[in-house]
Coordinates of C-alpha atoms and ligand atoms in Angstrom, one line a residue:
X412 CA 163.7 109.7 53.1
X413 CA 164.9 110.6 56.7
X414 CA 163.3 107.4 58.4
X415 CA 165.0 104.5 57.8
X416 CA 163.2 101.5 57.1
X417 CA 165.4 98.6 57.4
X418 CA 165.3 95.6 59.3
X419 CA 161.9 93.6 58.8
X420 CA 162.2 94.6 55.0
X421 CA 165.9 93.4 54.8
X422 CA 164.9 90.2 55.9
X423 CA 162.4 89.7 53.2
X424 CA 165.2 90.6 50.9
X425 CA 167.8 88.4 52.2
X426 CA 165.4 85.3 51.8
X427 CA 164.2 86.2 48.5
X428 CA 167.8 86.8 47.3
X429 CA 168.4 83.2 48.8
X430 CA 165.9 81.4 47.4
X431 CA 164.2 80.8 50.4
X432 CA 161.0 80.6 51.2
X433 CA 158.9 81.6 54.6
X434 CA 160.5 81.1 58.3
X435 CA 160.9 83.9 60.5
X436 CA 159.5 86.9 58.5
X437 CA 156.8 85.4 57.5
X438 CA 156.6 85.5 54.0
X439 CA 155.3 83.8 50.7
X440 CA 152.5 80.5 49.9
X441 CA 152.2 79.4 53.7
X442 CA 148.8 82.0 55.1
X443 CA 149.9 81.1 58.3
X444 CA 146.1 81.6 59.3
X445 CA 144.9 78.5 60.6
X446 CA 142.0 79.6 59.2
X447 CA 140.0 77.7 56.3
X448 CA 139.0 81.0 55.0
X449 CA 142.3 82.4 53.7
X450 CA 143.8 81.9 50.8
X451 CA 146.8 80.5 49.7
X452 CA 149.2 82.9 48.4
X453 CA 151.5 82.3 45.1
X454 CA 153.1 83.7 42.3
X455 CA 156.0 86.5 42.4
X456 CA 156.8 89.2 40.3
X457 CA 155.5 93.0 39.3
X458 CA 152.2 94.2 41.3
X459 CA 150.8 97.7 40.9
X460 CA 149.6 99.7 43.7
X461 CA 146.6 101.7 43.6
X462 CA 145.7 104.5 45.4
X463 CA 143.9 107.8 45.3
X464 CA 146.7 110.9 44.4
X465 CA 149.5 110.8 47.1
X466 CA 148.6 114.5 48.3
X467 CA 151.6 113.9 51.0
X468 CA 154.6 113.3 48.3
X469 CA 155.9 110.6 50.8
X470 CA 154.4 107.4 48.9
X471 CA 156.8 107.0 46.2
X472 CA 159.8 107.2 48.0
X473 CA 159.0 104.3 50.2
X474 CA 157.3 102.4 47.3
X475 CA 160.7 102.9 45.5
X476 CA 163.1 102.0 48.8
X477 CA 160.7 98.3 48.6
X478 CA 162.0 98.3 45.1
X479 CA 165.5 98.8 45.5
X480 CA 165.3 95.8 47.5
X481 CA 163.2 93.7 45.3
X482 CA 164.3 94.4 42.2
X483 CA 162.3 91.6 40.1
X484 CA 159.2 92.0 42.2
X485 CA 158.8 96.0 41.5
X486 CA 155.6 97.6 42.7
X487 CA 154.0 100.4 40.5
X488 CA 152.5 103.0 41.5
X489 CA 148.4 103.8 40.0
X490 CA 147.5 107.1 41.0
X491 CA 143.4 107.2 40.9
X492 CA 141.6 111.0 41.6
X493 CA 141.8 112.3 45.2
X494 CA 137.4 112.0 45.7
X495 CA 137.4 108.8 47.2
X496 CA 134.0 107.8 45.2
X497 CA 136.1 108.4 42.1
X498 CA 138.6 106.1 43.9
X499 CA 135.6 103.9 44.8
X500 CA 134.3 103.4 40.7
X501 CA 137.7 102.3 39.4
X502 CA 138.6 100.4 41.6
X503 CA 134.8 98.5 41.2
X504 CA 135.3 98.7 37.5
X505 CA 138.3 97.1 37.6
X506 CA 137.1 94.3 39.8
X507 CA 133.6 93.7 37.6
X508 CA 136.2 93.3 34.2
X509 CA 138.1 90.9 36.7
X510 CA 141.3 93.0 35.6
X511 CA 144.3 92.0 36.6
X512 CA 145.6 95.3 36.3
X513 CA 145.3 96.4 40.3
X514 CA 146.7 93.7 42.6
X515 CA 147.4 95.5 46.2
X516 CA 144.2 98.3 46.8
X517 CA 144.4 101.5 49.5
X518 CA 140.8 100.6 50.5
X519 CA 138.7 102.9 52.1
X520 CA 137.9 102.0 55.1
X521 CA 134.3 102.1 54.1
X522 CA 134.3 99.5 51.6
X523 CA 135.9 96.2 53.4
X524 CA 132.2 94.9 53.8
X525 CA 131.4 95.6 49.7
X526 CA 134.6 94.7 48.4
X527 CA 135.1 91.4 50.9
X528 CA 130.8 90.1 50.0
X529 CA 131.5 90.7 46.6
X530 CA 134.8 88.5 46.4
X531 CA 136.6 91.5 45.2
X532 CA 139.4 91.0 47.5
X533 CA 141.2 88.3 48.8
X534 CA 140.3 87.5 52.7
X535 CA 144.1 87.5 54.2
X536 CA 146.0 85.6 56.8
X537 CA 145.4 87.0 60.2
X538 CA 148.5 86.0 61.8
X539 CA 150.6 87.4 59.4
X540 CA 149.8 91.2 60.7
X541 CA 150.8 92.3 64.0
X542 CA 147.1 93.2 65.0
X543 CA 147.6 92.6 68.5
X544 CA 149.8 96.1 68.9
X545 CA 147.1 97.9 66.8
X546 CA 144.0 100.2 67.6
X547 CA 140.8 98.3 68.3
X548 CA 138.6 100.3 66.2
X549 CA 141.5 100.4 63.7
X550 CA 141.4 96.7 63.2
X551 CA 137.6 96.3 62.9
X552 CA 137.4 98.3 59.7
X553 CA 139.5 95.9 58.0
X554 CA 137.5 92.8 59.4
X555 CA 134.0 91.6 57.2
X556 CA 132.5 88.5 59.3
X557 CA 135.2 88.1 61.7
X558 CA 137.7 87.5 58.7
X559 CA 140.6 90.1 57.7
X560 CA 140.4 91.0 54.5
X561 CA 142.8 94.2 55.0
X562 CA 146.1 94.8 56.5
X563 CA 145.5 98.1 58.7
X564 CA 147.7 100.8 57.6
X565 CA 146.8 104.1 57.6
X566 CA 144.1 105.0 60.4
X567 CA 142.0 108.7 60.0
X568 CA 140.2 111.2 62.9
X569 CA 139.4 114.4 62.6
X570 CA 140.1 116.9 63.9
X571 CA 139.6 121.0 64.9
X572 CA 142.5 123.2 63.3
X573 CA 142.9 126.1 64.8
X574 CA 144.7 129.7 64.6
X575 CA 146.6 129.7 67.9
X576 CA 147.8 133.5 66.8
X577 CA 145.1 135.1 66.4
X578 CA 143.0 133.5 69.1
X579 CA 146.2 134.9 71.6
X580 CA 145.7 138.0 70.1
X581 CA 141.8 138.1 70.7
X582 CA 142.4 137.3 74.2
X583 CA 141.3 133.7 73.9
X584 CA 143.1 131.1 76.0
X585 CA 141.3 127.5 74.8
X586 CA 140.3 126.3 71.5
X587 CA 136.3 126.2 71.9
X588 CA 134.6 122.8 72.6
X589 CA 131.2 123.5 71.3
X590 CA 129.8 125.1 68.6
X591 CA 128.7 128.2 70.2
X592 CA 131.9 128.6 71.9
X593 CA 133.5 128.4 68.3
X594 CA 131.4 131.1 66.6
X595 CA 131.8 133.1 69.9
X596 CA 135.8 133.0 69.5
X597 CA 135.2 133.8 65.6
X598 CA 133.4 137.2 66.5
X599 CA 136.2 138.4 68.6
X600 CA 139.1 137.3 66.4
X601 CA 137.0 138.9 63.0
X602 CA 137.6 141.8 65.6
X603 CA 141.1 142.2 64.4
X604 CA 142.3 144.3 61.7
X605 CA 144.1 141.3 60.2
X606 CA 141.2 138.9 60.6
X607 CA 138.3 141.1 59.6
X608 CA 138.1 139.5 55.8
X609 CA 138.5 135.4 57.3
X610 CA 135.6 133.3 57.2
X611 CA 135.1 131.1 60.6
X612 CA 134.9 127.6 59.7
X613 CA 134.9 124.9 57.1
X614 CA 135.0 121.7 56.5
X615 CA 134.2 119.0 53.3
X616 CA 131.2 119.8 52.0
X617 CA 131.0 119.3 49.0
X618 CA 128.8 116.5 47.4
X619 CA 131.1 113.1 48.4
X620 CA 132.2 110.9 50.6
X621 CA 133.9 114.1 52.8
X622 CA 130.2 115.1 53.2
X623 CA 128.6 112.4 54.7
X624 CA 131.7 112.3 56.8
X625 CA 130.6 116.0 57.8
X626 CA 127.4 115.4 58.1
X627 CA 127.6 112.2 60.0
X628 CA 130.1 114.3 62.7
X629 CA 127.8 117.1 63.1
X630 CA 124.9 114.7 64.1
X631 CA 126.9 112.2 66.0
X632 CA 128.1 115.3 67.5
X633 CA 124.3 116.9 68.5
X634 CA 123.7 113.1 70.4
X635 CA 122.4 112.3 67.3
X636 CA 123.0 108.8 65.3
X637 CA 122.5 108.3 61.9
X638 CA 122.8 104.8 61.4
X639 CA 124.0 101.6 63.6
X640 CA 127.0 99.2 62.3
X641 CA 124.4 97.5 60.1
X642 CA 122.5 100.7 58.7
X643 CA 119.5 100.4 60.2
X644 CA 119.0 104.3 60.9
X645 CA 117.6 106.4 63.1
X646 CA 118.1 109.8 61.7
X647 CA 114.9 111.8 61.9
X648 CA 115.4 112.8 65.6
X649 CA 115.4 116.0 67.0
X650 CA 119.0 115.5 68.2
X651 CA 119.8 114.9 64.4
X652 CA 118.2 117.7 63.2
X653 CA 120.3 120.1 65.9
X654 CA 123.4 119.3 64.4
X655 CA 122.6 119.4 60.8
X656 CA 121.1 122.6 61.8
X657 CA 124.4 123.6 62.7
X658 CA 125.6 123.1 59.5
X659 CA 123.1 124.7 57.5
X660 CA 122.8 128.0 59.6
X661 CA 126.4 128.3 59.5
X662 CA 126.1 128.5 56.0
X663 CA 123.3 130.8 56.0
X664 CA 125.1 132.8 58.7
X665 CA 128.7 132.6 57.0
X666 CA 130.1 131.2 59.7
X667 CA 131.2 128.3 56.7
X668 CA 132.2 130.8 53.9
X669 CA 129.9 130.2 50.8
X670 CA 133.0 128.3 48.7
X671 CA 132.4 125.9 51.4
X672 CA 130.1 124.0 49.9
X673 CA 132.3 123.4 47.2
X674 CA 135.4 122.2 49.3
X675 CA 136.9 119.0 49.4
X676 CA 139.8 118.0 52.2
X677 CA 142.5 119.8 49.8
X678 CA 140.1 123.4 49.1
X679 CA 139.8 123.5 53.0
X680 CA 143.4 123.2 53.6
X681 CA 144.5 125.5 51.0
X682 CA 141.6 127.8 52.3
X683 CA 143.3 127.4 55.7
X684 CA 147.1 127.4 54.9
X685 CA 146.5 130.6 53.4
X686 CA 145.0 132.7 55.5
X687 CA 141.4 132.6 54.9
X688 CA 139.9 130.4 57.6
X689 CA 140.2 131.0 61.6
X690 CA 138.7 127.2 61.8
X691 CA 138.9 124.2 60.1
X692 CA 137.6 120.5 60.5
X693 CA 140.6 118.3 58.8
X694 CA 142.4 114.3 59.0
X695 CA 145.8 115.1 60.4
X696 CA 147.9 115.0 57.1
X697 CA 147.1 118.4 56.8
X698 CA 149.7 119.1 60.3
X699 CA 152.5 117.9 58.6
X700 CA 151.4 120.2 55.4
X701 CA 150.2 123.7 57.0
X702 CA 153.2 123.6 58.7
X703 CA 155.6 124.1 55.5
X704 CA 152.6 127.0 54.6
X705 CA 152.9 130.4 55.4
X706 CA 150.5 129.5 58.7
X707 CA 153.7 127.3 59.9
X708 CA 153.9 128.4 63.7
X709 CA 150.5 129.9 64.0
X710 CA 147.8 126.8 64.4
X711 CA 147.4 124.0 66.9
X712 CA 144.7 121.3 67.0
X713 CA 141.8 120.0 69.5
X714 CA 139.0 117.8 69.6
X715 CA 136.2 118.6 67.0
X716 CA 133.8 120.8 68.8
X717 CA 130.2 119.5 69.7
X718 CA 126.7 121.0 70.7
X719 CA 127.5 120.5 74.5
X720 CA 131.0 119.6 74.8
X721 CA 133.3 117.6 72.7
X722 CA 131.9 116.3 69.7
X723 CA 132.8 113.1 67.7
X724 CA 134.9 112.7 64.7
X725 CA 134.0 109.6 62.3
X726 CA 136.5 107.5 61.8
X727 CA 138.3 107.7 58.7
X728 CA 141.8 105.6 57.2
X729 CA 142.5 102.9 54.3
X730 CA 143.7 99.2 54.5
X731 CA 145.3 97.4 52.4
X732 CA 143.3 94.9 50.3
X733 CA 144.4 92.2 47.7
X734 CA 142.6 91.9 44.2
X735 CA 141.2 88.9 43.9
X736 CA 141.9 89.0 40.3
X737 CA 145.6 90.1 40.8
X738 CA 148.9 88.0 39.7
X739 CA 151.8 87.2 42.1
X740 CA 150.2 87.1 45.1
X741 CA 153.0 85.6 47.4
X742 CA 154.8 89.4 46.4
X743 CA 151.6 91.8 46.9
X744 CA 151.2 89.6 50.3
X745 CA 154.7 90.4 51.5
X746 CA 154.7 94.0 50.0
X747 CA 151.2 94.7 52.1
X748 CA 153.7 93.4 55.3
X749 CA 156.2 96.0 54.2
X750 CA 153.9 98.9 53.8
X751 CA 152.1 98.1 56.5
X752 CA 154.7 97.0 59.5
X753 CA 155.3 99.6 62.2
X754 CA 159.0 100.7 60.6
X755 CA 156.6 102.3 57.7
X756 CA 154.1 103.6 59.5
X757 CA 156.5 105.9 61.9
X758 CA 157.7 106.9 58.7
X759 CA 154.4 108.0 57.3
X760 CA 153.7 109.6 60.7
X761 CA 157.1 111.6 61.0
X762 CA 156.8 112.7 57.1
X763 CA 153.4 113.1 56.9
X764 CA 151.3 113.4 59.9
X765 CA 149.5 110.2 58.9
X766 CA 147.5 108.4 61.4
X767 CA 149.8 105.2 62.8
X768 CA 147.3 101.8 63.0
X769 CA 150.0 101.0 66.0
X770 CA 148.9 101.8 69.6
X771 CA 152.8 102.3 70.9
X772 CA 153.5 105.2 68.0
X773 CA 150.8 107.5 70.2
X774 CA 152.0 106.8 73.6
X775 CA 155.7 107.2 73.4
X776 CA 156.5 110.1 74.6
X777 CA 159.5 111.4 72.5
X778 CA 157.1 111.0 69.6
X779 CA 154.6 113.4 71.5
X780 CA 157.0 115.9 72.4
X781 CA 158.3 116.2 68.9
X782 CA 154.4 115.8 67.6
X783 CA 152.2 117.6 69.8
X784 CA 148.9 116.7 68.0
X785 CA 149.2 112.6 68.8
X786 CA 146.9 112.8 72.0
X787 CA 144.3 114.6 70.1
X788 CA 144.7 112.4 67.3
X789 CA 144.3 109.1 69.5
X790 CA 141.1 110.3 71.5
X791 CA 139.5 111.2 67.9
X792 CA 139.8 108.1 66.7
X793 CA 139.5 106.1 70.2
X794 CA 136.0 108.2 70.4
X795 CA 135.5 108.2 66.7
X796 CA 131.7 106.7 65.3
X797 CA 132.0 104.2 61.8
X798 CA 130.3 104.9 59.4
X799 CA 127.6 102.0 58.5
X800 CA 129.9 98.4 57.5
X801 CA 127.6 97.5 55.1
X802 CA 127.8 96.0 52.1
X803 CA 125.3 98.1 50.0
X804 CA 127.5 100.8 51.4
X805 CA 127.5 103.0 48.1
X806 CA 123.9 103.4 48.1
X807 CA 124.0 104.5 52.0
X808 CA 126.3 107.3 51.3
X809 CA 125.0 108.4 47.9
X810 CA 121.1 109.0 50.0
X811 CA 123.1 110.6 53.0
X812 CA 125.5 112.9 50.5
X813 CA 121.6 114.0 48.1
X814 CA 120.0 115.0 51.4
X815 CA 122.8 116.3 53.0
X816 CA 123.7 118.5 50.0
X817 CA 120.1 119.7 49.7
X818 CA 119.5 120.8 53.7
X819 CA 123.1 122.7 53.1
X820 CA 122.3 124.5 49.8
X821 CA 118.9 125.7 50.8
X822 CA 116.9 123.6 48.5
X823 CA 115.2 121.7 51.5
X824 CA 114.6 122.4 55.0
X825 CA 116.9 120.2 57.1
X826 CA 113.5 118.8 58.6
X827 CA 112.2 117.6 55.0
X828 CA 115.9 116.3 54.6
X829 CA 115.9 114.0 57.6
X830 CA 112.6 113.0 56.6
X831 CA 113.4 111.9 53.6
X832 CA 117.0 110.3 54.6
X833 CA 115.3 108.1 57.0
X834 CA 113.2 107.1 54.5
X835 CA 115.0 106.5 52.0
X836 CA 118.1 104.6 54.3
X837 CA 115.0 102.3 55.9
X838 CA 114.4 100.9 52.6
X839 CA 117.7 99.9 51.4
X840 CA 118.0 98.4 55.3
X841 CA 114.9 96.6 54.7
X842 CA 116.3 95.8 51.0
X843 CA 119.5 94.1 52.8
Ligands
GLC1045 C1 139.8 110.5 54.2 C2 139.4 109.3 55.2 C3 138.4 108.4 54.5 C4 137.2 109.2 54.0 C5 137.6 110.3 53.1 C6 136.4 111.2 52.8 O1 140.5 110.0 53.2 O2 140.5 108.6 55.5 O3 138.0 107.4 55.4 O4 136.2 108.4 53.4 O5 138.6 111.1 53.8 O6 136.8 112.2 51.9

């Protein structure tokens, strides 16, 4: 590991080595809160750490430098699938069997509101996080009711890959910022000898959590909206319907290659890395990535493109949550202060191109020299749109990702879709 992670994580070693409890780094049964809500924390030993497959390869190594310093309070590592409704399922299952078997989650941002109302996760002591030096928006996906129940840690926005080679060689100067400008800058670079057999764009489309991300950009991205913060939607508009449209003729058109419906975030970037895509919608991870692929050199990134201009990403990222039903608590708290505090998330950034929580990462400038896509990344999640905080939340995605699906794979009209998502997200509002 080239970042080194020391000082805030040595101090939680030197007290627990001593014997001590709390004080300066903030650590152990005291929540600190002044809050009635939050719960005291006790109980040290082995936690487990659950999160979907570490696609980055840089998890482990700081999961085992936390070790090497707590060597009786080890944290293990429990892979789940990379589909975050997979994700989603066992980590429900788990809570419903009120396993102790997960104690520190990598929640979706999506699922605070579910997890927190169902008293699957702990609600956690606000003063023990720096949230003051972190991203607005970042912080309200970890809040349900004005209470924390996630540490912010790994924020998400997408954003437009692009081939900067080819798009030189086609005589094109800017990365488009509509859609029209994009399939324009596709016909000239298919032009090419070399680019004749690339497909223009892609995204995730397939039938998950990727797609109503998708679909949610491409409408937001039209003027559309699809819901508000408490679901009540508003989708069957003519704005709406423009940027599904989008979608669906660029799948008709093969603009999005026909695979694309089948892609998830890891089929788009091999799809990109390896030559086959002149466009792709992606969360920044996949930076750090292309760049040891055989594309290294040859791609840049922008904002996502939009009907009229510049469209909006939704914003993406995971928190850390405690298991309610989890042992040694007073360790999983101080472990989510490790993983989380800003010495960690510079390391995630430089090793990974993961999105920092911490407003100060973006704006220093020997960070932005060295990682050229940290403006882009801060306006795409500055300007990103949430999706619905809701607690019924995987009902809301499951209508958005049937309809979706069907507008994309020709077995509706996008019109009928719409139709049929509005009515069908109006009744589980009214449900609420
Ligand atoms: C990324 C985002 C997450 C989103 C998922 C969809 O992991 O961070 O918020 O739900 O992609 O596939």
């Amino acid at each position: 590991m080239k970042t080194r992670i020391t000082r805030a994580f040595q101090c939680s070693a030197v007290l627990a080595a001593a014997g001590l409890l709390l004080s300066a780094c903030g650590s152990s049964g005291d929540d600190g809160s002044g809050q009635t809500g939050a719960t005291s924390f006790e109980g040290r030993g082995p936690i487990t750490f659950v999160a979907g497959k570490d696609t980055t390869g840089t998890l482990q190594p700081l999961l085992d430098r936390w070790n090497k310093l707590h060597p009786k309070e080890k944290v293990t590592f429990i892979q789940l699938p990379t589909d975050a409704d997979a994700q989603r399922q066992q980590m429900i299952q788990n809570a419903e069997t009120k396993s102790d078997a997960y104690t520190v989650l990598y929640l979706d941002v999506v699922w605070t509101s579910e997890f927190a109302a169902h008293r699957w996760i702990d609600q956690l002591p606000e003063k023990q996080f720096p949230l003051d030096k972190m991203l607005k928006p970042v912080v309200e996906t970890a809040k349900y009711r004005d209470g924390l129940y996630a540490a912010p840690s790994t924020s998400d926005g997408g954003m437009l890959y692009y081939r900067t080679d080819l798009l030189k060689k086609a005589g094109i100067t800017q990365p488009p910022a509509t859609w029209a400008e994009m399939k324009s800058a596709c016909a000239k670079v298919k032009k090419l000898p070399e680019a004749k057999d690339m497909s223009c764009y892609a995204g995730q489309f397939q039938k998950y959590e990727g797609l109503t991300v998708n679909f949610s950009e491409a409408v937001n991205s039209a003027g559309g909206t699809v819901t508000d913060a408490n679901g009540k939607p508003d989708v069957d508009t003519a704005e709406a319907k423009k940027g599904l449209d989008f979608l669906v003729d660029s799948v008709k058109d093969g603009t999005i290659p026909k695979e694309g419906i089948t892609y998830q975030e890891e089929d788009s970037r091999q799809a990109f890395q390896s030559g086959k895509l002149v466009f792709l919608r992606n969360w920044p991870y996949v930076y750090s990535l292309a760049g040891k692929s055989e594309i290294a050199g040859k791609y840049a990134v922008a904002p996502l493109p939009g009907l009229n201009g510049p469209g909006s990403s939704s914003l993406g990222g995971h928190n850390l949550a405690l298991s309610s039903f989890a042992k040694n608590k007073a360790t999983a708290v101080d472990f989510m202060k490790f993983y989380t505090s800003e010495e960690s998330a510079n390391y995630f950034l430089k090793e990974a191109a993961l999105a920092p929580p911490y407003t100060a990462l973006y704006d220093d400038q020997a960070l932005v020299k060295q990682y050229p896509y940290l403006p882009v990344l801060k306006e795409s999640i500055l300007r990103a749109v949430p999706r619905p905080r809701v607690v019924q939340y995987g009902d809301v995605t499951a209508a958005i990702q049937q309809e979706a699906y069907a507008a994309l794979n020709g077995s509706k009209s996008s019109a009928q879709a719409l139709k049929n998502l509005q009515k069908d997200l109006q009744q589980k509002y009214a449900a609420q």
